[in-house]
């Protein structure tokens, strides 16, 4: 019988992600208020409004009723894990994209139907793929489980809807992660509420401020389950089930591990080698890459010696993002440099400031200014789809990570080499703005070969 | 001119289903109440709440305002056709998946633009594909029409949105069918109301209880159409049109045929042979398979000598389901056997009990129990996406058919060979549940190679 | 650095459209009223309800609160450009399909990230693709910009969401265009409001009647933008930016050009040659065809010597329509000829009458008549998905253009060669309508090989 299940598992998982997107494109018809329809009067950079303490760290939540987050259909959170802490296994009904702001550790995203693949001995680490459970003494000594991924500062980690995941801080400093949860994702037929299902731990009372008092959001799913049924399903004594249920919510969302943990994980080299391989359709899910690092200067998608750089991770670099329909960018602006005024054609953008400061302006579709503020480290804000925005770095430069509710983000810049102005004939510009051909040429050409990121200063370069 | 139309028809139909899904992925933005957002307090197995009698049988409807059906966005019905009865031709604006609970007969699903393909002589049955209408005397004697499919107990039949279909009971006992209508399907730009458009017959008054009094749901579309226009369109006398219109709703949804009907249909063998062929993209729609049988023990996707079996029909086995984004499973549990606690990642599940009884528990996302009831033959219930559920068969076993609002259903079991627990390292389990390594090993391993279906009993097997 | 950007641009644009549809299949969860759910009591052909005058012409809007347009989720407009007028560059958050009713001119749809490709000298026109900006004297004299397309009477032009476009009337008569904007399109995560973002010009006060008084709809996005930031982004003097901002809304939506404009454009031959090439996936976006002409009699998809013809443009003929999920047809009925009663399976149909008159009937799903009216030149009406409709041309014939909210429209005719009736066995017809086999044969066969378009008269042809 075991071979039958193995076949089933391989079949099942290789198609899971494919299906979750291309077929599960069912609509999620939630009732939105006027606010949620992105009729924003004003956008203000926000800090977290709620903090939940747990044994191994804390979780900060942005106010999901803030109009900008409702417009984008996302919930934002910041997780802090202390050294040697373990975030307890949980899943949620929407995809989550995570940016590792600081620290290093391990994460495991458990795929449905993937049999355990990696094996950890007690004193040494070996790896055998697709090995089935063995009942020999030798087999008993091993722990077979699914792949554990190393995470470090600058990583973007993709967690698909419905997958169970846990995370461990293996470093000496706090492990800090910024997460965006896409509540509007097409695969979600449930509702638009932000919550997570915990297999252990959980929080059932409000964790902090008044904002969320009417609802608990981090549930323990085993707590009230029929003890007898669970015992029979796992084929274990009822007292162990009761222990699993009882311990539930006292521990919160994370715990401090009793001893330092170490995991069998694939050879780093091998994981790198898989990076550019194909379009995600022929990859089997069990071996699919779920993270990539955005700190590498050499890989910058946009690089300007005078202005800064931007690294993008989209469905092309990380195929799992095709199924999550999300993406991210990591940006760095030099002091006083600018981002071209532009609009995003495919989705909303959620910006989180990681260092420095900038003046950010977002133009109302009414021509008025929705936002024209200085933002600092720790601020988060939403730039809605099609809205024109721009940024100018402060004296100490500006660093950010931006999450997008689309798998392939497209910027439509007003100025620069690949801009809308550059695409228009001179005659159209002179007539549209009633300016001279020389002025129109300046408007089209003065940024020369610069694209997206502009050096400071306003002297004509031609 | 005829060749021109033939070309058009072939072109048109081969792309119809492809398009209906991959392009028609437009959202259907209906207004949902709080209830429809799956904020259920309690799930209770339900029996039909309304019965409509018609000449050839009866139609039972589950209450579509029951929160569980609103959460799933489906309407459920049970149709009974007497021997020699014909359900009248109709179509609807959502896809329908049908399970034949009893009996045998014929169904035809008429594809738009497919020229008639099969031909029935009066005394013998022959088959010629793509034959065009002939004006010779010989041609007049034949009846060219589209393919008629044989249906029998255990069949799952797929009826795409907008296709006209009729059904005939050719057996000696009642033909009984359970249908789930997916009102939320992406192809539906109209509304979420359950109704059908009848070409003949129909019901315009409420058929039974108070539930539906404010709306008729089975409309005759010809009834009030301009007689003169119809006569001219069909090029027939007006009195015949008036007869078609007048007879409309007296006959209801089915009639008893004047004499036993027989149909030209493809060779059984050939239909079988086509079963495993390809992914549905290269198949032309006119020859696409619309049904499969789930009773065959040999084909079970999950089979346990101690616990039972499950047969699944998804987009892989029946490619038309890719376009309908629905699927089904047929399950059979031995007395006292269990289904692993699991959650569905891709859609809602609608369970209908066909035999025996079971204790079913569904865990609230709040950790509380949404349902912990005994269900019996004829009961129907919804397990929402991501909710954890489990079942234990009664003394006489348990048999069911489940419909899913996704083309590829994925179960995420908590226990067993392909489970979440099995995917976690021992260290994570010991720390998460504060248990000993030996207890954690039991939790991971005590179900051995069993997957999804578990034999009764709770003694440790290791 | 320039080569880096060139690579980026090529990469970016070749995937833009692919992504905008197949990945961006996120739902747009707008709140709909009962009316918007297509619960129409009556459909009445409508004329524009609002007119906005601008320097170079006028814009007429149909009332977007009319139930039929809300049901279809579209906004309809008619634009008139005087000779030598330029419609000012703008974009919108939904796709638009345009039919050129009269005149000829040029349109440019500016693709994000496509570097300028065409170059216009002052006295002669040459073309070099992918040439980069040159700083030599020779380079300065040229104007590099994106492709400009010629448009003429009978063209269907596709404008994707978020793309900047402008249009110029190069003829001696008015250039008249009918546009349908698909507000419900899946790529739209913003809201369902009809509006456009103008880079120059715009209208901020209500343009006409009371209907729209509470909201402006054609916004100038630069007007209130930070002058200093814009000057720095474009690297031009602030006074030029102020001039761009100030002139904004005085000029409205179009202007009269100071002198006759001419554009470098690709050789006509070459554009034709590209017509049948592939499925749109391997085409790079920068060279993708955005228009096709529907006036050519030779290309008719349905042609009847007795009844008329229909030309269809769908995703197969114009691959960009796959990503917009819209299509169109151009029809011509001879005097007294008919369109078969039929229903559309994939989307709503918006009909605009270009010449002549017809009696149009639409059957309510309740069997009652939603519409049974005579329509004339300039009328517009919506036929909702799945509703049965038919038309009979008046004494002077009937000419129309119809827009559909699906990339591949499918008609399901009741009568004629590819009809539902033809697909049913005689036995089913005789039993369903209680008619004789001879009458049933007449119902199936009396239209012989005719399909969709029927000649007048009601004598039996067999």
Short mmCIF file of C-alpha atoms in Angstrom, two decimals, chain B residues 47-435:
data_model
loop_
_atom_site.label_atom_id
_atom_site.label_comp_id
_atom_site.label_asym_id
_atom_site.label_seq_id
_atom_site.Cartn_x
_atom_site.Cartn_y
_atom_site.Cartn_z
CA UNK B 47 -32.55 17.42 4.05
CA UNK B 48 -34.32 19.01 1.06
CA UNK B 49 -36.74 21.76 2.08
CA UNK B 50 -38.87 21.94 -1.05
CA UNK B 51 -40.38 19.43 -3.48
CA UNK B 52 -41.68 20.15 -6.97
CA UNK B 53 -43.88 17.48 -8.55
CA UNK B 54 -43.90 17.11 -12.31
CA UNK B 55 -45.41 14.70 -14.79
CA UNK B 56 -42.35 12.51 -15.01
CA UNK B 57 -41.04 12.69 -11.47
CA UNK B 58 -40.07 15.21 -8.81
CA UNK B 59 -37.37 17.71 -7.92
CA UNK B 60 -36.22 18.31 -4.36
CA UNK B 61 -34.32 21.45 -3.44
CA UNK B 62 -32.16 22.14 -0.44
CA UNK B 63 -32.75 25.55 1.12
CA UNK B 64 -30.31 27.80 -0.70
CA UNK B 65 -30.52 30.34 2.15
CA UNK B 66 -29.08 27.85 4.60
CA UNK B 67 -25.82 29.49 5.70
CA UNK B 68 -23.66 26.54 4.73
CA UNK B 69 -24.87 26.60 1.11
CA UNK B 70 -24.50 30.35 0.92
CA UNK B 71 -20.96 30.01 2.24
CA UNK B 72 -20.16 27.49 -0.49
CA UNK B 73 -22.06 29.47 -3.13
CA UNK B 74 -23.94 26.42 -4.36
CA UNK B 75 -27.50 25.22 -4.81
CA UNK B 76 -28.22 21.52 -4.22
CA UNK B 77 -30.98 19.45 -5.78
CA UNK B 78 -32.18 15.87 -6.07
CA UNK B 79 -34.02 14.84 -9.21
CA UNK B 80 -36.18 11.74 -9.52
CA UNK B 81 -37.28 10.59 -12.97
CA UNK B 82 -39.83 7.79 -13.30
CA UNK B 83 -39.23 5.00 -15.82
CA UNK B 84 -39.74 6.28 -19.39
CA UNK B 85 -39.72 9.91 -18.21
CA UNK B 86 -37.86 12.69 -20.01
CA UNK B 87 -36.51 15.75 -18.21
CA UNK B 88 -37.27 18.70 -20.49
CA UNK B 89 -34.44 20.54 -22.28
CA UNK B 90 -33.04 23.44 -20.26
CA UNK B 91 -29.87 25.39 -19.53
CA UNK B 92 -28.53 27.45 -16.64
CA UNK B 93 -25.98 30.17 -16.05
CA UNK B 94 -23.62 28.14 -13.85
CA UNK B 95 -21.94 24.74 -14.15
CA UNK B 96 -23.63 21.71 -12.61
CA UNK B 97 -22.04 18.48 -11.39
CA UNK B 98 -24.39 15.49 -11.19
CA UNK B 99 -24.06 12.18 -9.35
CA UNK B 100 -26.32 9.33 -10.50
CA UNK B 101 -27.45 7.72 -7.27
CA UNK B 102 -29.68 5.09 -8.85
CA UNK B 103 -31.00 3.82 -12.18
CA UNK B 104 -29.82 4.20 -15.74
CA UNK B 105 -30.73 6.24 -18.78
CA UNK B 106 -29.45 8.74 -21.32
CA UNK B 107 -28.30 12.33 -21.18
CA UNK B 108 -27.42 14.78 -23.93
CA UNK B 109 -25.48 17.97 -23.33
CA UNK B 110 -25.85 20.07 -26.46
CA UNK B 111 -22.72 21.99 -27.33
CA UNK B 112 -23.00 25.38 -28.97
CA UNK B 113 -22.03 25.31 -32.59
CA UNK B 114 -21.41 21.57 -32.76
CA UNK B 115 -23.23 20.35 -35.82
CA UNK B 116 -25.26 17.22 -35.22
CA UNK B 117 -23.00 14.24 -35.27
CA UNK B 118 -25.03 11.12 -34.72
CA UNK B 119 -27.77 9.70 -36.79
CA UNK B 120 -30.56 7.38 -35.81
CA UNK B 121 -32.37 5.28 -38.35
CA UNK B 122 -35.77 4.00 -37.38
CA UNK B 123 -35.01 0.36 -37.12
CA UNK B 124 -31.29 0.21 -36.83
CA UNK B 125 -28.53 2.37 -35.39
CA UNK B 126 -25.55 3.54 -37.35
CA UNK B 127 -23.07 6.28 -36.80
CA UNK B 128 -21.42 8.70 -39.14
CA UNK B 129 -19.53 11.68 -37.81
CA UNK B 130 -19.77 15.18 -39.23
CA UNK B 131 -22.27 14.17 -41.81
CA UNK B 132 -24.14 17.11 -43.16
CA UNK B 133 -27.85 17.34 -43.62
CA UNK B 134 -28.86 15.77 -46.90
CA UNK B 135 -31.91 16.69 -48.87
CA UNK B 136 -32.21 13.32 -50.56
CA UNK B 137 -35.03 11.01 -49.65
CA UNK B 138 -32.53 8.85 -47.82
CA UNK B 139 -31.43 11.83 -45.77
CA UNK B 140 -34.98 12.68 -44.81
CA UNK B 141 -35.44 9.37 -43.11
CA UNK B 142 -32.60 9.91 -40.73
CA UNK B 143 -32.46 11.95 -37.58
CA UNK B 144 -29.13 13.69 -37.18
CA UNK B 145 -28.41 14.98 -33.70
CA UNK B 146 -25.67 15.42 -31.15
CA UNK B 147 -24.17 12.67 -29.08
CA UNK B 148 -26.33 11.01 -26.43
CA UNK B 149 -24.47 9.61 -23.43
CA UNK B 150 -25.49 6.59 -21.41
CA UNK B 151 -25.62 7.19 -17.64
CA UNK B 152 -25.82 4.68 -14.84
CA UNK B 153 -25.52 4.42 -11.06
CA UNK B 154 -22.24 5.86 -9.81
CA UNK B 155 -21.66 8.23 -12.74
CA UNK B 156 -20.50 11.79 -12.30
CA UNK B 157 -21.81 13.96 -15.15
CA UNK B 158 -20.48 17.44 -15.94
CA UNK B 159 -22.86 20.03 -17.40
CA UNK B 160 -21.12 23.28 -18.37
CA UNK B 161 -22.83 26.65 -17.94
CA UNK B 162 -25.10 27.63 -20.81
CA UNK B 163 -25.29 24.18 -22.43
CA UNK B 164 -28.74 22.75 -23.14
CA UNK B 165 -29.35 19.31 -21.69
CA UNK B 166 -32.09 16.73 -21.35
CA UNK B 167 -32.21 13.32 -19.69
CA UNK B 168 -34.22 10.14 -20.20
CA UNK B 169 -34.87 7.27 -17.80
CA UNK B 170 -34.48 4.10 -19.86
CA UNK B 171 -34.57 1.71 -16.92
CA UNK B 172 -37.24 0.00 -14.87
CA UNK B 173 -36.61 1.79 -11.59
CA UNK B 174 -36.48 5.50 -10.76
CA UNK B 175 -33.46 7.40 -12.03
CA UNK B 176 -32.18 9.46 -9.09
CA UNK B 177 -29.58 12.21 -9.43
CA UNK B 178 -27.91 14.52 -6.90
CA UNK B 179 -26.76 17.83 -8.40
CA UNK B 180 -24.62 20.66 -7.14
CA UNK B 181 -24.89 23.98 -8.99
CA UNK B 182 -21.88 26.30 -8.57
CA UNK B 183 -23.49 29.75 -8.51
CA UNK B 184 -20.16 31.45 -7.77
CA UNK B 185 -18.42 30.22 -10.90
CA UNK B 186 -16.27 32.80 -12.62
CA UNK B 187 -17.99 32.44 -16.00
CA UNK B 188 -21.21 33.72 -14.47
CA UNK B 189 -21.54 37.48 -15.03
CA UNK B 190 -25.27 37.49 -14.41
CA UNK B 191 -26.21 36.94 -10.78
CA UNK B 192 -26.06 34.36 -8.03
CA UNK B 193 -29.68 33.29 -8.19
CA UNK B 194 -30.48 29.64 -8.73
CA UNK B 195 -32.72 29.18 -11.75
CA UNK B 196 -32.93 27.37 -15.07
CA UNK B 197 -34.11 28.39 -18.51
CA UNK B 198 -36.50 25.81 -20.00
CA UNK B 199 -37.00 25.43 -23.75
CA UNK B 200 -40.14 23.42 -23.06
CA UNK B 201 -42.13 23.01 -19.87
CA UNK B 202 -41.03 24.93 -16.79
CA UNK B 203 -42.58 26.03 -13.51
CA UNK B 204 -43.66 29.58 -12.92
CA UNK B 205 -45.43 29.29 -9.59
CA UNK B 206 -43.86 28.22 -6.37
CA UNK B 207 -43.70 24.47 -6.32
CA UNK B 208 -43.96 23.77 -2.65
CA UNK B 209 -43.19 25.44 0.60
CA UNK B 210 -42.97 29.07 1.58
CA UNK B 211 -39.24 29.28 1.12
CA UNK B 212 -39.28 30.38 -2.49
CA UNK B 213 -42.62 32.06 -2.78
CA UNK B 214 -41.30 35.35 -4.02
CA UNK B 215 -39.57 33.97 -7.09
CA UNK B 216 -40.11 31.45 -9.79
CA UNK B 217 -37.02 29.53 -10.69
CA UNK B 218 -37.65 27.25 -13.66
CA UNK B 219 -38.62 29.55 -16.49
CA UNK B 220 -39.97 28.76 -19.92
CA UNK B 221 -38.12 31.13 -22.24
CA UNK B 222 -40.45 30.73 -25.23
CA UNK B 223 -43.70 31.41 -23.41
CA UNK B 224 -44.02 35.13 -24.05
CA UNK B 225 -41.72 35.41 -27.03
CA UNK B 226 -43.18 37.09 -30.12
CA UNK B 227 -45.05 34.31 -31.92
CA UNK B 228 -44.61 35.89 -35.30
CA UNK B 229 -40.86 36.34 -34.88
CA UNK B 230 -40.37 32.76 -33.68
CA UNK B 231 -42.45 31.39 -36.54
CA UNK B 232 -40.32 33.31 -38.99
CA UNK B 233 -37.04 32.30 -37.31
CA UNK B 234 -37.91 28.61 -37.39
CA UNK B 235 -39.74 29.03 -40.69
CA UNK B 236 -42.76 27.15 -39.34
CA UNK B 237 -46.47 28.02 -39.08
CA UNK B 238 -47.50 30.31 -36.24
CA UNK B 239 -49.96 27.75 -34.87
CA UNK B 240 -47.11 25.38 -34.15
CA UNK B 241 -45.26 28.12 -32.28
CA UNK B 242 -48.40 28.86 -30.28
CA UNK B 243 -48.65 25.20 -29.40
CA UNK B 244 -44.99 25.21 -28.25
CA UNK B 245 -45.64 28.28 -26.13
CA UNK B 246 -48.98 27.22 -24.71
CA UNK B 247 -47.98 23.77 -23.55
CA UNK B 248 -45.17 25.35 -21.62
CA UNK B 249 -45.69 25.24 -17.94
CA UNK B 250 -48.48 22.78 -17.59
CA UNK B 251 -46.02 19.98 -18.08
CA UNK B 252 -43.53 21.08 -15.45
CA UNK B 253 -39.96 19.91 -15.60
CA UNK B 254 -40.42 16.41 -17.03
CA UNK B 255 -42.89 14.30 -18.95
CA UNK B 256 -43.63 10.63 -19.54
CA UNK B 257 -42.61 9.75 -23.09
CA UNK B 258 -45.34 8.50 -25.38
CA UNK B 259 -43.31 5.46 -26.33
CA UNK B 260 -40.01 3.96 -25.25
CA UNK B 261 -37.13 6.00 -26.62
CA UNK B 262 -33.85 4.71 -28.01
CA UNK B 263 -30.85 6.65 -29.19
CA UNK B 264 -27.90 6.32 -31.47
CA UNK B 265 -24.83 6.46 -29.32
CA UNK B 266 -21.15 5.86 -29.74
CA UNK B 267 -19.75 2.44 -29.17
CA UNK B 268 -19.09 1.92 -25.46
CA UNK B 269 -15.58 0.70 -26.12
CA UNK B 270 -14.61 3.81 -27.95
CA UNK B 271 -15.84 6.08 -25.19
CA UNK B 272 -13.76 4.15 -22.67
CA UNK B 273 -10.68 4.36 -24.86
CA UNK B 274 -10.72 8.07 -24.81
CA UNK B 275 -10.60 8.25 -21.03
CA UNK B 276 -6.96 8.96 -20.36
CA UNK B 277 -6.23 11.11 -23.37
CA UNK B 278 -4.39 14.31 -22.67
CA UNK B 279 -5.07 17.46 -20.79
CA UNK B 280 -8.23 18.72 -22.36
CA UNK B 281 -6.58 21.43 -24.39
CA UNK B 282 -6.01 19.49 -27.56
CA UNK B 283 -9.30 17.64 -27.39
CA UNK B 284 -11.99 19.25 -29.44
CA UNK B 285 -15.02 20.01 -27.41
CA UNK B 286 -17.46 18.18 -29.65
CA UNK B 287 -15.91 14.87 -28.65
CA UNK B 288 -15.09 15.74 -25.06
CA UNK B 289 -16.01 13.25 -22.39
CA UNK B 290 -18.58 14.58 -19.91
CA UNK B 291 -18.89 11.72 -17.46
CA UNK B 292 -17.03 9.00 -15.61
CA UNK B 293 -18.02 6.26 -13.22
CA UNK B 294 -16.90 6.22 -9.58
CA UNK B 295 -18.04 2.78 -8.48
CA UNK B 296 -15.09 0.76 -9.77
CA UNK B 297 -13.15 -0.61 -6.86
CA UNK B 298 -10.05 -1.28 -8.95
CA UNK B 299 -9.64 2.40 -9.77
CA UNK B 300 -9.72 3.64 -6.17
CA UNK B 301 -7.34 6.53 -5.57
CA UNK B 302 -7.09 5.67 -1.92
CA UNK B 303 -7.62 2.08 -0.87
CA UNK B 304 -7.15 0.50 2.52
CA UNK B 305 -7.94 -3.14 3.22
CA UNK B 306 -8.82 -2.20 6.80
CA UNK B 307 -10.58 1.13 6.34
CA UNK B 308 -12.25 1.59 2.95
CA UNK B 309 -11.66 3.47 -0.28
CA UNK B 310 -12.05 6.82 -2.00
CA UNK B 311 -12.48 7.44 -5.74
CA UNK B 312 -11.75 10.97 -6.95
CA UNK B 313 -12.79 12.57 -10.22
CA UNK B 314 -10.94 15.80 -10.92
CA UNK B 315 -9.67 17.78 -13.89
CA UNK B 316 -7.04 15.14 -14.51
CA UNK B 317 -9.51 12.31 -14.98
CA UNK B 318 -12.22 14.37 -16.63
CA UNK B 319 -10.66 17.36 -18.41
CA UNK B 320 -13.96 19.22 -18.75
CA UNK B 321 -13.72 19.80 -14.98
CA UNK B 322 -10.82 22.15 -15.58
CA UNK B 323 -13.26 24.53 -17.19
CA UNK B 324 -15.97 23.98 -14.61
CA UNK B 325 -13.57 24.21 -11.66
CA UNK B 326 -15.47 21.51 -9.81
CA UNK B 327 -14.69 17.93 -8.81
CA UNK B 328 -16.14 15.05 -6.82
CA UNK B 329 -15.20 12.06 -4.70
CA UNK B 330 -16.99 8.84 -3.87
CA UNK B 331 -16.07 7.37 -0.50
CA UNK B 332 -16.73 4.19 1.43
CA UNK B 333 -15.69 3.68 5.07
CA UNK B 334 -15.81 0.30 6.81
CA UNK B 335 -17.65 0.09 10.16
CA UNK B 336 -15.91 2.26 12.78
CA UNK B 337 -13.12 3.33 10.41
CA UNK B 338 -12.01 6.99 10.31
CA UNK B 339 -11.16 9.75 7.88
CA UNK B 340 -8.07 11.67 9.01
CA UNK B 341 -8.70 15.15 10.39
CA UNK B 342 -7.83 17.30 7.39
CA UNK B 343 -8.59 20.56 5.66
CA UNK B 344 -9.21 21.31 2.01
CA UNK B 345 -6.93 23.90 0.50
CA UNK B 346 -8.71 24.69 -2.76
CA UNK B 347 -12.42 24.94 -2.20
CA UNK B 348 -15.50 24.05 -0.24
CA UNK B 349 -16.75 20.46 0.06
CA UNK B 350 -20.41 19.46 -0.13
CA UNK B 351 -21.00 16.00 1.34
CA UNK B 352 -24.06 13.86 0.58
CA UNK B 353 -24.61 10.62 2.49
CA UNK B 354 -25.62 7.72 0.26
CA UNK B 355 -25.59 4.87 2.80
CA UNK B 356 -24.83 4.11 6.44
CA UNK B 357 -24.00 6.69 9.05
CA UNK B 358 -21.06 8.54 10.56
CA UNK B 359 -20.06 10.89 13.32
CA UNK B 360 -18.74 14.04 11.66
CA UNK B 361 -16.85 16.77 13.44
CA UNK B 362 -15.93 20.14 11.95
CA UNK B 363 -13.70 22.47 13.94
CA UNK B 364 -14.55 26.12 14.04
CA UNK B 365 -11.65 28.39 13.12
CA UNK B 366 -12.17 29.56 16.65
CA UNK B 367 -11.15 26.18 17.97
CA UNK B 368 -14.74 25.41 18.85
CA UNK B 369 -16.81 22.69 17.30
CA UNK B 370 -18.98 23.85 14.38
CA UNK B 371 -20.52 20.42 14.08
CA UNK B 372 -20.22 17.14 15.96
CA UNK B 373 -23.23 15.18 14.76
CA UNK B 374 -24.31 11.83 13.48
CA UNK B 375 -25.35 11.94 9.81
CA UNK B 376 -27.49 9.46 7.87
CA UNK B 377 -28.51 8.53 4.36
CA UNK B 378 -29.95 11.53 2.51
CA UNK B 379 -28.22 14.15 4.65
CA UNK B 380 -26.17 16.90 3.05
CA UNK B 381 -23.62 19.24 4.65
CA UNK B 382 -20.90 21.71 3.71
CA UNK B 383 -17.31 21.64 4.98
CA UNK B 384 -15.92 25.13 4.28
CA UNK B 385 -12.45 25.62 2.77
CA UNK B 386 -9.62 25.42 5.36
CA UNK B 387 -11.88 24.11 8.13
CA UNK B 388 -10.65 20.94 9.80
CA UNK B 389 -13.05 18.03 9.68
CA UNK B 390 -13.06 14.31 10.42
CA UNK B 391 -15.51 11.41 10.27
CA UNK B 392 -15.93 8.05 12.01
CA UNK B 393 -18.19 5.48 10.36
CA UNK B 394 -21.02 3.90 12.35
CA UNK B 395 -21.65 0.21 12.90
CA UNK B 396 -22.91 -0.34 9.36
CA UNK B 397 -20.21 1.67 7.60
CA UNK B 398 -20.52 4.96 5.78
CA UNK B 399 -20.83 5.81 2.09
CA UNK B 400 -20.86 9.26 0.57
CA UNK B 401 -20.37 11.39 -2.48
CA UNK B 402 -18.67 14.78 -2.04
CA UNK B 403 -18.67 17.66 -4.50
CA UNK B 404 -15.93 20.29 -4.41
CA UNK B 405 -15.84 23.85 -5.72
CA UNK B 406 -12.40 23.33 -7.26
CA UNK B 407 -11.17 21.32 -10.21
CA UNK B 408 -8.29 19.81 -8.25
CA UNK B 409 -9.13 19.18 -4.62
CA UNK B 410 -6.22 18.95 -2.15
CA UNK B 411 -6.55 17.44 1.29
CA UNK B 412 -4.14 18.43 3.98
CA UNK B 413 -4.33 15.66 6.57
CA UNK B 414 -3.19 16.13 10.16
CA UNK B 415 -2.39 12.45 10.70
CA UNK B 416 -1.02 9.60 8.62
CA UNK B 417 1.64 8.98 6.02
CA UNK B 418 1.34 12.19 4.01
CA UNK B 419 0.37 14.38 6.96
CA UNK B 420 1.50 17.68 8.34
CA UNK B 421 2.76 15.99 11.53
CA UNK B 422 4.89 13.62 9.48
CA UNK B 423 6.44 16.63 7.71
CA UNK B 424 7.68 18.21 10.95
CA UNK B 425 11.07 17.44 12.57
CA UNK B 426 10.81 15.72 15.96
CA UNK B 427 12.40 18.72 17.66
CA UNK B 428 9.63 21.00 16.42
CA UNK B 429 6.96 18.62 17.71
CA UNK B 430 8.58 18.10 21.11
CA UNK B 431 8.96 21.84 21.58
CA UNK B 432 5.54 22.78 20.17
CA UNK B 433 3.62 20.33 22.32
CA UNK B 434 6.10 20.05 25.20
CA UNK B 435 6.25 16.31 24.87
#
